[in-house]
Amino acid sequence: MSIRIAIDGPAGAGKSTIAKEAARRLSVIYVDTGAMYRALGLYFMRKGLDLHDEAAVSAAVPETSVTIGFEAGEQQVLLNGENVNGLIRTLEVGEAASVTSSYGAVRAHLLELQRDLARRHSVIMDGRDIGTTVLPDAELKIFLTADVRIRAKRRFDELAAKGVSTTLEQVEAEVRERDERDMNRAVSPLRQAEDAAVVDTSVLSIGEATAVICALANERAKERGLTV
Ligand code: DC
């Protein structure tokens, strides 16, 4: 049997960097569910919808098909057949994903795709509700977090490296707003699963956090006689 590892946590905790590296070391597939919500956010933006109009956004959901492929181990997200990987990493698309991922129709649309990937492969899946809703029976659940000021500083440095002009205060305000929305929505809010191990990257480096997760995964696989 294969192993399913769920990694949830707020934006900027280092989830995707850590999950990607842990997946490489454990030779399992890394599934970035945020990218799927971002692809849908991009679709609604392109269509010019009012993202706060749940009825209008929900009505457009059946027009979309999100599929996943892998190229050299990197997840590629296809939106209605178009590879949108290069278009979904902007702040604007992140905001669109955060707003529209609170709608039940949007979440239901992606749920089966996510579960199906975990049925067919050993996975590390990262998101907000993987341990609580998508894979409640995952063999290992991690809640990856960090102090909000540290997460904001990381985002700020990333943006500065890309030449985006902003201030640390502005980025911190956006991170707090995103946390607020992701944690307080009615459907599948970001929440720590009861049986999740907490890994805090305020006190651990990315490398240390990755090592902790790989050690837990190997231990769990051994206990349960699973292959990773
Ligand atoms: O992890 P990210 O920044 O790429 O995610 C973008 C948004 O998508 C995030 O603000 C909330 C939403 N999301 C979600 O609701 N559930 C998930 N499993 C993953 C992401």
PDB file of C-alpha atoms and ligand atoms in Angstrom:
ATOM      1  CA  MET A   1       0.000   0.000   0.000  1.00  0.00           C
ATOM      2  CA  SER A   2       1.085   3.525  -0.640  1.00  0.00           C
ATOM      3  CA  ILE A   3       1.483   6.394   1.801  1.00  0.00           C
ATOM      4  CA  ARG A   4      -0.496   9.632   1.895  1.00  0.00           C
ATOM      5  CA  ILE A   5       1.064  12.625   3.620  1.00  0.00           C
ATOM      6  CA  ALA A   6      -1.090  15.711   4.207  1.00  0.00           C
ATOM      7  CA  ILE A   7       0.598  19.069   4.818  1.00  0.00           C
ATOM      8  CA  ASP A   8      -1.627  21.981   5.782  1.00  0.00           C
ATOM      9  CA  GLY A   9      -0.829  25.442   7.053  1.00  0.00           C
ATOM     10  CA  PRO A  10      -1.066  29.167   6.388  1.00  0.00           C
ATOM     11  CA  ALA A  11       0.448  31.015   3.438  1.00  0.00           C
ATOM     12  CA  GLY A  12       4.184  31.610   3.712  1.00  0.00           C
ATOM     13  CA  ALA A  13       5.020  28.815   6.195  1.00  0.00           C
ATOM     14  CA  GLY A  14       7.216  27.159   3.548  1.00  0.00           C
ATOM     15  CA  LYS A  15       4.761  24.403   2.606  1.00  0.00           C
ATOM     16  CA  SER A  16       5.507  24.120  -1.083  1.00  0.00           C
ATOM     17  CA  THR A  17       9.324  24.312  -0.751  1.00  0.00           C
ATOM     18  CA  ILE A  18       9.360  21.748   2.050  1.00  0.00           C
ATOM     19  CA  ALA A  19       6.735  19.446   0.521  1.00  0.00           C
ATOM     20  CA  LYS A  20       8.497  19.446  -2.843  1.00  0.00           C
ATOM     21  CA  GLU A  21      11.872  18.549  -1.324  1.00  0.00           C
ATOM     22  CA  ALA A  22      10.390  15.917   1.015  1.00  0.00           C
ATOM     23  CA  ALA A  23       8.569  14.347  -1.962  1.00  0.00           C
ATOM     24  CA  ARG A  24      11.836  14.193  -3.897  1.00  0.00           C
ATOM     25  CA  ARG A  25      13.640  12.494  -0.998  1.00  0.00           C
ATOM     26  CA  LEU A  26      10.823  10.027  -0.365  1.00  0.00           C
ATOM     27  CA  SER A  27      10.235   9.391  -4.106  1.00  0.00           C
ATOM     28  CA  VAL A  28       6.532  10.210  -3.911  1.00  0.00           C
ATOM     29  CA  ILE A  29       4.455  12.655  -5.960  1.00  0.00           C
ATOM     30  CA  TYR A  30       4.047  16.228  -4.728  1.00  0.00           C
ATOM     31  CA  VAL A  31       0.552  17.606  -5.237  1.00  0.00           C
ATOM     32  CA  ASP A  32       0.126  21.368  -4.771  1.00  0.00           C
ATOM     33  CA  THR A  33      -3.614  21.910  -4.302  1.00  0.00           C
ATOM     34  CA  GLY A  34      -3.214  25.696  -3.994  1.00  0.00           C
ATOM     35  CA  ALA A  35      -2.180  25.708  -7.663  1.00  0.00           C
ATOM     36  CA  MET A  36      -5.537  24.138  -8.586  1.00  0.00           C
ATOM     37  CA  TYR A  37      -7.460  26.874  -6.721  1.00  0.00           C
ATOM     38  CA  ARG A  38      -5.210  29.438  -8.383  1.00  0.00           C
ATOM     39  CA  ALA A  39      -6.012  28.026 -11.849  1.00  0.00           C
ATOM     40  CA  LEU A  40      -9.736  28.423 -11.152  1.00  0.00           C
ATOM     41  CA  GLY A  41      -9.125  31.928  -9.736  1.00  0.00           C
ATOM     42  CA  LEU A  42      -7.362  32.818 -12.989  1.00  0.00           C
ATOM     43  CA  TYR A  43     -10.328  31.546 -15.010  1.00  0.00           C
ATOM     44  CA  PHE A  44     -12.827  33.666 -13.036  1.00  0.00           C
ATOM     45  CA  MET A  45     -10.561  36.735 -13.320  1.00  0.00           C
ATOM     46  CA  ARG A  46     -10.143  36.320 -17.060  1.00  0.00           C
ATOM     47  CA  LYS A  47     -13.893  36.032 -17.437  1.00  0.00           C
ATOM     48  CA  GLY A  48     -14.220  39.382 -15.651  1.00  0.00           C
ATOM     49  CA  LEU A  49     -16.457  38.035 -12.897  1.00  0.00           C
ATOM     50  CA  ASP A  50     -17.052  39.856  -9.631  1.00  0.00           C
ATOM     51  CA  LEU A  51     -15.127  37.422  -7.430  1.00  0.00           C
ATOM     52  CA  HIS A  52     -17.290  38.283  -4.434  1.00  0.00           C
ATOM     53  CA  ASP A  53     -20.427  37.209  -6.314  1.00  0.00           C
ATOM     54  CA  GLU A  54     -20.675  33.577  -5.184  1.00  0.00           C
ATOM     55  CA  ALA A  55     -23.626  32.790  -7.484  1.00  0.00           C
ATOM     56  CA  ALA A  56     -21.841  34.090 -10.597  1.00  0.00           C
ATOM     57  CA  VAL A  57     -18.593  32.291  -9.744  1.00  0.00           C
ATOM     58  CA  SER A  58     -20.418  29.048  -8.891  1.00  0.00           C
ATOM     59  CA  ALA A  59     -22.346  29.191 -12.187  1.00  0.00           C
ATOM     60  CA  ALA A  60     -19.036  29.355 -14.095  1.00  0.00           C
ATOM     61  CA  VAL A  61     -17.484  26.350 -12.308  1.00  0.00           C
ATOM     62  CA  PRO A  62     -18.902  23.716 -14.714  1.00  0.00           C
ATOM     63  CA  GLU A  63     -17.161  25.508 -17.622  1.00  0.00           C
ATOM     64  CA  THR A  64     -13.790  24.624 -16.135  1.00  0.00           C
ATOM     65  CA  SER A  65     -11.707  21.519 -16.213  1.00  0.00           C
ATOM     66  CA  VAL A  66      -8.555  21.362 -14.117  1.00  0.00           C
ATOM     67  CA  THR A  67      -6.132  18.511 -14.731  1.00  0.00           C
ATOM     68  CA  ILE A  68      -2.656  17.795 -13.492  1.00  0.00           C
ATOM     69  CA  GLY A  69       0.391  16.514 -15.298  1.00  0.00           C
ATOM     70  CA  PHE A  70       4.018  16.077 -14.261  1.00  0.00           C
ATOM     71  CA  GLU A  71       7.054  17.246 -16.230  1.00  0.00           C
ATOM     72  CA  ALA A  72      10.447  16.286 -14.800  1.00  0.00           C
ATOM     73  CA  GLY A  73       8.719  15.743 -11.457  1.00  0.00           C
ATOM     74  CA  GLU A  74       7.167  19.248 -11.490  1.00  0.00           C
ATOM     75  CA  GLN A  75       3.407  19.514 -11.260  1.00  0.00           C
ATOM     76  CA  GLN A  76       1.811  21.230 -14.262  1.00  0.00           C
ATOM     77  CA  VAL A  77      -1.724  22.573 -13.933  1.00  0.00           C
ATOM     78  CA  LEU A  78      -3.867  22.535 -17.031  1.00  0.00           C
ATOM     79  CA  LEU A  79      -6.926  24.783 -17.167  1.00  0.00           C
ATOM     80  CA  ASN A  80      -9.231  23.629 -19.943  1.00  0.00           C
ATOM     81  CA  GLY A  81      -6.192  22.037 -21.563  1.00  0.00           C
ATOM     82  CA  GLU A  82      -3.945  25.142 -21.290  1.00  0.00           C
ATOM     83  CA  ASN A  83      -0.813  24.888 -19.146  1.00  0.00           C
ATOM     84  CA  VAL A  84      -1.200  27.851 -16.759  1.00  0.00           C
ATOM     85  CA  ASN A  85       1.760  27.122 -14.455  1.00  0.00           C
ATOM     86  CA  GLY A  86       3.548  30.312 -15.489  1.00  0.00           C
ATOM     87  CA  LEU A  87       0.500  32.528 -14.862  1.00  0.00           C
ATOM     88  CA  ILE A  88      -0.765  31.589 -11.408  1.00  0.00           C
ATOM     89  CA  ARG A  89       1.979  32.749  -9.030  1.00  0.00           C
ATOM     90  CA  THR A  90       0.984  36.421  -8.870  1.00  0.00           C
ATOM     91  CA  LEU A  91      -0.453  38.148  -5.785  1.00  0.00           C
ATOM     92  CA  GLU A  92      -3.589  38.953  -7.753  1.00  0.00           C
ATOM     93  CA  VAL A  93      -4.255  35.311  -8.669  1.00  0.00           C
ATOM     94  CA  GLY A  94      -3.497  34.303  -5.050  1.00  0.00           C
ATOM     95  CA  GLU A  95      -6.148  36.748  -3.874  1.00  0.00           C
ATOM     96  CA  ALA A  96      -8.635  35.453  -6.451  1.00  0.00           C
ATOM     97  CA  ALA A  97      -7.940  31.892  -5.255  1.00  0.00           C
ATOM     98  CA  SER A  98      -8.322  32.863  -1.613  1.00  0.00           C
ATOM     99  CA  VAL A  99     -11.686  34.554  -2.228  1.00  0.00           C
ATOM    100  CA  THR A 100     -13.221  31.964  -4.570  1.00  0.00           C
ATOM    101  CA  SER A 101     -11.919  28.904  -2.680  1.00  0.00           C
ATOM    102  CA  SER A 102     -14.415  29.791   0.062  1.00  0.00           C
ATOM    103  CA  TYR A 103     -17.313  28.742  -2.216  1.00  0.00           C
ATOM    104  CA  GLY A 104     -18.681  25.206  -1.857  1.00  0.00           C
ATOM    105  CA  ALA A 105     -19.077  24.717  -5.623  1.00  0.00           C
ATOM    106  CA  VAL A 106     -15.418  25.577  -6.219  1.00  0.00           C
ATOM    107  CA  ARG A 107     -14.216  23.198  -3.493  1.00  0.00           C
ATOM    108  CA  ALA A 108     -16.475  20.335  -4.583  1.00  0.00           C
ATOM    109  CA  HIS A 109     -15.140  20.678  -8.126  1.00  0.00           C
ATOM    110  CA  LEU A 110     -11.537  20.012  -7.023  1.00  0.00           C
ATOM    111  CA  LEU A 111     -12.153  17.512  -4.232  1.00  0.00           C
ATOM    112  CA  GLU A 112     -12.540  14.425  -6.432  1.00  0.00           C
ATOM    113  CA  LEU A 113      -9.484  15.294  -8.510  1.00  0.00           C
ATOM    114  CA  GLN A 114      -7.398  15.558  -5.330  1.00  0.00           C
ATOM    115  CA  ARG A 115      -8.718  12.307  -3.850  1.00  0.00           C
ATOM    116  CA  ASP A 116      -8.228  10.485  -7.113  1.00  0.00           C
ATOM    117  CA  LEU A 117      -4.544  11.499  -7.285  1.00  0.00           C
ATOM    118  CA  ALA A 118      -4.028  10.118  -3.771  1.00  0.00           C
ATOM    119  CA  ARG A 119      -5.761   6.858  -4.700  1.00  0.00           C
ATOM    120  CA  ARG A 120      -3.432   6.307  -7.623  1.00  0.00           C
ATOM    121  CA  HIS A 121      -0.079   7.404  -6.177  1.00  0.00           C
ATOM    122  CA  SER A 122       1.895   7.782  -2.957  1.00  0.00           C
ATOM    123  CA  VAL A 123       1.589  11.531  -2.381  1.00  0.00           C
ATOM    124  CA  ILE A 124       2.569  14.499  -0.334  1.00  0.00           C
ATOM    125  CA  MET A 125      -0.357  16.846  -0.788  1.00  0.00           C
ATOM    126  CA  ASP A 126      -0.249  20.402   0.501  1.00  0.00           C
ATOM    127  CA  GLY A 127      -3.096  22.837   1.065  1.00  0.00           C
ATOM    128  CA  ARG A 128      -5.406  24.079   3.790  1.00  0.00           C
ATOM    129  CA  ASP A 129      -7.879  21.219   4.350  1.00  0.00           C
ATOM    130  CA  ILE A 130      -5.997  18.104   3.259  1.00  0.00           C
ATOM    131  CA  GLY A 131      -5.745  16.461   6.695  1.00  0.00           C
ATOM    132  CA  THR A 132      -9.238  17.546   7.751  1.00  0.00           C
ATOM    133  CA  THR A 133     -11.350  17.059   4.603  1.00  0.00           C
ATOM    134  CA  VAL A 134      -9.579  15.773   1.502  1.00  0.00           C
ATOM    135  CA  LEU A 135      -7.606  12.897   3.074  1.00  0.00           C
ATOM    136  CA  PRO A 136      -8.925  12.479   6.622  1.00  0.00           C
ATOM    137  CA  ASP A 137      -7.337   8.987   6.711  1.00  0.00           C
ATOM    138  CA  ALA A 138      -3.883  10.148   5.589  1.00  0.00           C
ATOM    139  CA  GLU A 139      -1.124   8.076   7.183  1.00  0.00           C
ATOM    140  CA  LEU A 140       0.749  11.226   8.226  1.00  0.00           C
ATOM    141  CA  LYS A 141      -0.615  14.727   8.838  1.00  0.00           C
ATOM    142  CA  ILE A 142       1.597  17.763   9.315  1.00  0.00           C
ATOM    143  CA  PHE A 143       0.477  21.234  10.314  1.00  0.00           C
ATOM    144  CA  LEU A 144       3.233  23.482   9.034  1.00  0.00           C
ATOM    145  CA  THR A 145       3.190  26.945  10.489  1.00  0.00           C
ATOM    146  CA  ALA A 146       5.313  29.967  11.425  1.00  0.00           C
ATOM    147  CA  ASP A 147       4.861  33.275  13.187  1.00  0.00           C
ATOM    148  CA  VAL A 148       2.947  35.745  10.995  1.00  0.00           C
ATOM    149  CA  ARG A 149       5.779  38.308  11.054  1.00  0.00           C
ATOM    150  CA  ILE A 150       8.270  35.738   9.857  1.00  0.00           C
ATOM    151  CA  ARG A 151       5.924  34.600   7.058  1.00  0.00           C
ATOM    152  CA  ALA A 152       5.402  38.211   5.994  1.00  0.00           C
ATOM    153  CA  LYS A 153       9.147  38.853   5.931  1.00  0.00           C
ATOM    154  CA  ARG A 154       9.680  35.787   3.702  1.00  0.00           C
ATOM    155  CA  ARG A 155       6.986  36.951   1.267  1.00  0.00           C
ATOM    156  CA  PHE A 156       8.450  40.456   1.291  1.00  0.00           C
ATOM    157  CA  ASP A 157      11.958  39.124   0.475  1.00  0.00           C
ATOM    158  CA  GLU A 158      10.536  36.938  -2.323  1.00  0.00           C
ATOM    159  CA  LEU A 159       8.723  39.918  -3.851  1.00  0.00           C
ATOM    160  CA  ALA A 160      11.747  42.198  -3.463  1.00  0.00           C
ATOM    161  CA  ALA A 161      13.881  39.589  -5.263  1.00  0.00           C
ATOM    162  CA  LYS A 162      11.384  39.709  -8.131  1.00  0.00           C
ATOM    163  CA  GLY A 163      11.661  43.494  -8.220  1.00  0.00           C
ATOM    164  CA  VAL A 164       8.116  44.111  -6.904  1.00  0.00           C
ATOM    165  CA  SER A 165       8.001  47.379  -4.976  1.00  0.00           C
ATOM    166  CA  THR A 166       6.046  47.118  -1.705  1.00  0.00           C
ATOM    167  CA  THR A 167       6.607  47.558   2.042  1.00  0.00           C
ATOM    168  CA  LEU A 168       6.915  44.986   4.804  1.00  0.00           C
ATOM    169  CA  GLU A 169       3.872  46.533   6.547  1.00  0.00           C
ATOM    170  CA  GLN A 170       1.786  46.165   3.391  1.00  0.00           C
ATOM    171  CA  VAL A 171       2.813  42.520   2.926  1.00  0.00           C
ATOM    172  CA  GLU A 172       2.153  41.736   6.611  1.00  0.00           C
ATOM    173  CA  ALA A 173      -1.326  43.262   6.342  1.00  0.00           C
ATOM    174  CA  GLU A 174      -2.032  41.092   3.268  1.00  0.00           C
ATOM    175  CA  VAL A 175      -0.763  37.940   4.980  1.00  0.00           C
ATOM    176  CA  ARG A 176      -2.978  38.643   8.023  1.00  0.00           C
ATOM    177  CA  GLU A 177      -5.972  39.244   5.766  1.00  0.00           C
ATOM    178  CA  ARG A 178      -5.339  35.991   3.865  1.00  0.00           C
ATOM    179  CA  ASP A 179      -5.026  34.050   7.170  1.00  0.00           C
ATOM    180  CA  GLU A 180      -8.251  35.573   8.399  1.00  0.00           C
ATOM    181  CA  ARG A 181     -10.137  34.564   5.249  1.00  0.00           C
ATOM    182  CA  ASP A 182      -8.637  31.050   4.985  1.00  0.00           C
ATOM    183  CA  MET A 183      -9.305  30.290   8.675  1.00  0.00           C
ATOM    184  CA  ASN A 184     -12.774  31.770   9.006  1.00  0.00           C
ATOM    185  CA  ARG A 185     -14.625  30.607   5.918  1.00  0.00           C
ATOM    186  CA  ALA A 186     -17.622  28.322   6.455  1.00  0.00           C
ATOM    187  CA  VAL A 187     -16.549  25.524   4.089  1.00  0.00           C
ATOM    188  CA  SER A 188     -13.331  23.598   4.852  1.00  0.00           C
ATOM    189  CA  PRO A 189     -11.484  26.338   6.763  1.00  0.00           C
ATOM    190  CA  LEU A 190      -7.764  26.099   7.463  1.00  0.00           C
ATOM    191  CA  ARG A 191      -7.579  24.223  10.732  1.00  0.00           C
ATOM    192  CA  GLN A 192      -5.094  21.909  12.395  1.00  0.00           C
ATOM    193  CA  ALA A 193      -6.291  18.276  12.269  1.00  0.00           C
ATOM    194  CA  GLU A 194      -6.411  16.764  15.770  1.00  0.00           C
ATOM    195  CA  ASP A 195      -3.934  14.066  14.802  1.00  0.00           C
ATOM    196  CA  ALA A 196      -1.516  16.387  12.970  1.00  0.00           C
ATOM    197  CA  ALA A 197       2.087  16.895  14.064  1.00  0.00           C
ATOM    198  CA  VAL A 198       2.951  20.599  14.296  1.00  0.00           C
ATOM    199  CA  VAL A 199       6.133  21.694  12.532  1.00  0.00           C
ATOM    200  CA  ASP A 200       7.014  25.350  13.157  1.00  0.00           C
ATOM    201  CA  THR A 201       9.384  26.979  10.695  1.00  0.00           C
ATOM    202  CA  SER A 202       9.840  30.023  12.951  1.00  0.00           C
ATOM    203  CA  VAL A 203      12.237  27.834  14.914  1.00  0.00           C
ATOM    204  CA  LEU A 204      13.303  25.285  12.283  1.00  0.00           C
ATOM    205  CA  SER A 205      15.078  26.024   9.015  1.00  0.00           C
ATOM    206  CA  ILE A 206      13.538  24.735   5.788  1.00  0.00           C
ATOM    207  CA  GLY A 207      16.145  21.948   5.732  1.00  0.00           C
ATOM    208  CA  GLU A 208      15.438  20.956   9.343  1.00  0.00           C
ATOM    209  CA  ALA A 209      11.673  20.950   8.793  1.00  0.00           C
ATOM    210  CA  THR A 210      12.085  18.775   5.690  1.00  0.00           C
ATOM    211  CA  ALA A 211      14.255  16.323   7.643  1.00  0.00           C
ATOM    212  CA  VAL A 212      11.652  16.129  10.451  1.00  0.00           C
ATOM    213  CA  ILE A 213       8.869  15.352   7.972  1.00  0.00           C
ATOM    214  CA  CYS A 214      10.906  12.706   6.129  1.00  0.00           C
ATOM    215  CA  ALA A 215      11.832  11.035   9.434  1.00  0.00           C
ATOM    216  CA  LEU A 216       8.169  10.983  10.512  1.00  0.00           C
ATOM    217  CA  ALA A 217       7.121   9.577   7.123  1.00  0.00           C
ATOM    218  CA  ASN A 218       9.726   6.806   7.249  1.00  0.00           C
ATOM    219  CA  GLU A 219       8.762   5.953  10.821  1.00  0.00           C
ATOM    220  CA  ARG A 220       5.056   5.827   9.937  1.00  0.00           C
ATOM    221  CA  ALA A 221       5.696   3.718   6.835  1.00  0.00           C
ATOM    222  CA  LYS A 222       7.757   1.248   8.859  1.00  0.00           C
ATOM    223  CA  GLU A 223       5.111   0.998  11.605  1.00  0.00           C
ATOM    224  CA  ARG A 224       2.385   0.288   9.099  1.00  0.00           C
ATOM    225  CA  GLY A 225       4.359  -1.795   6.631  1.00  0.00           C
ATOM    226  CA  LEU A 226       3.794   0.714   3.812  1.00  0.00           C
ATOM    227  CA  THR A 227       6.001   1.482   0.863  1.00  0.00           C
ATOM    228  CA  VAL A 228       6.972   5.101   0.354  1.00  0.00           C
TER     229      VAL A 228
HETATM  230  O1   DC B   1      -1.168  27.794  -1.052  1.00  0.00           O
HETATM  231  P1   DC B   1      -1.557  28.902  -2.043  1.00  0.00           P
HETATM  232  O2   DC B   1      -1.124  30.276  -1.620  1.00  0.00           O
HETATM  233  O3   DC B   1      -1.126  28.570  -3.430  1.00  0.00           O
HETATM  234  O4   DC B   1      -3.172  28.902  -2.045  1.00  0.00           O
HETATM  235  C1   DC B   1      -3.927  29.913  -2.668  1.00  0.00           C
HETATM  236  C2   DC B   1      -5.293  29.993  -2.014  1.00  0.00           C
HETATM  237  O5   DC B   1      -6.050  28.812  -2.321  1.00  0.00           O
HETATM  238  C3   DC B   1      -5.286  30.084  -0.491  1.00  0.00           C
HETATM  239  O6   DC B   1      -5.366  31.418  -0.033  1.00  0.00           O
HETATM  240  C4   DC B   1      -6.499  29.323  -0.057  1.00  0.00           C
HETATM  241  C5   DC B   1      -6.818  28.420  -1.217  1.00  0.00           C
HETATM  242  N1   DC B   1      -6.587  27.002  -0.917  1.00  0.00           N
HETATM  243  C6   DC B   1      -7.594  26.329  -0.287  1.00  0.00           C
HETATM  244  O7   DC B   1      -8.605  26.933   0.051  1.00  0.00           O
HETATM  245  N2   DC B   1      -7.498  25.001  -0.033  1.00  0.00           N
HETATM  246  C7   DC B   1      -6.389  24.335  -0.388  1.00  0.00           C
HETATM  247  N3   DC B   1      -6.324  23.007  -0.153  1.00  0.00           N
HETATM  248  C8   DC B   1      -5.318  25.015  -1.016  1.00  0.00           C
HETATM  249  C9   DC B   1      -5.434  26.367  -1.253  1.00  0.00           C
END
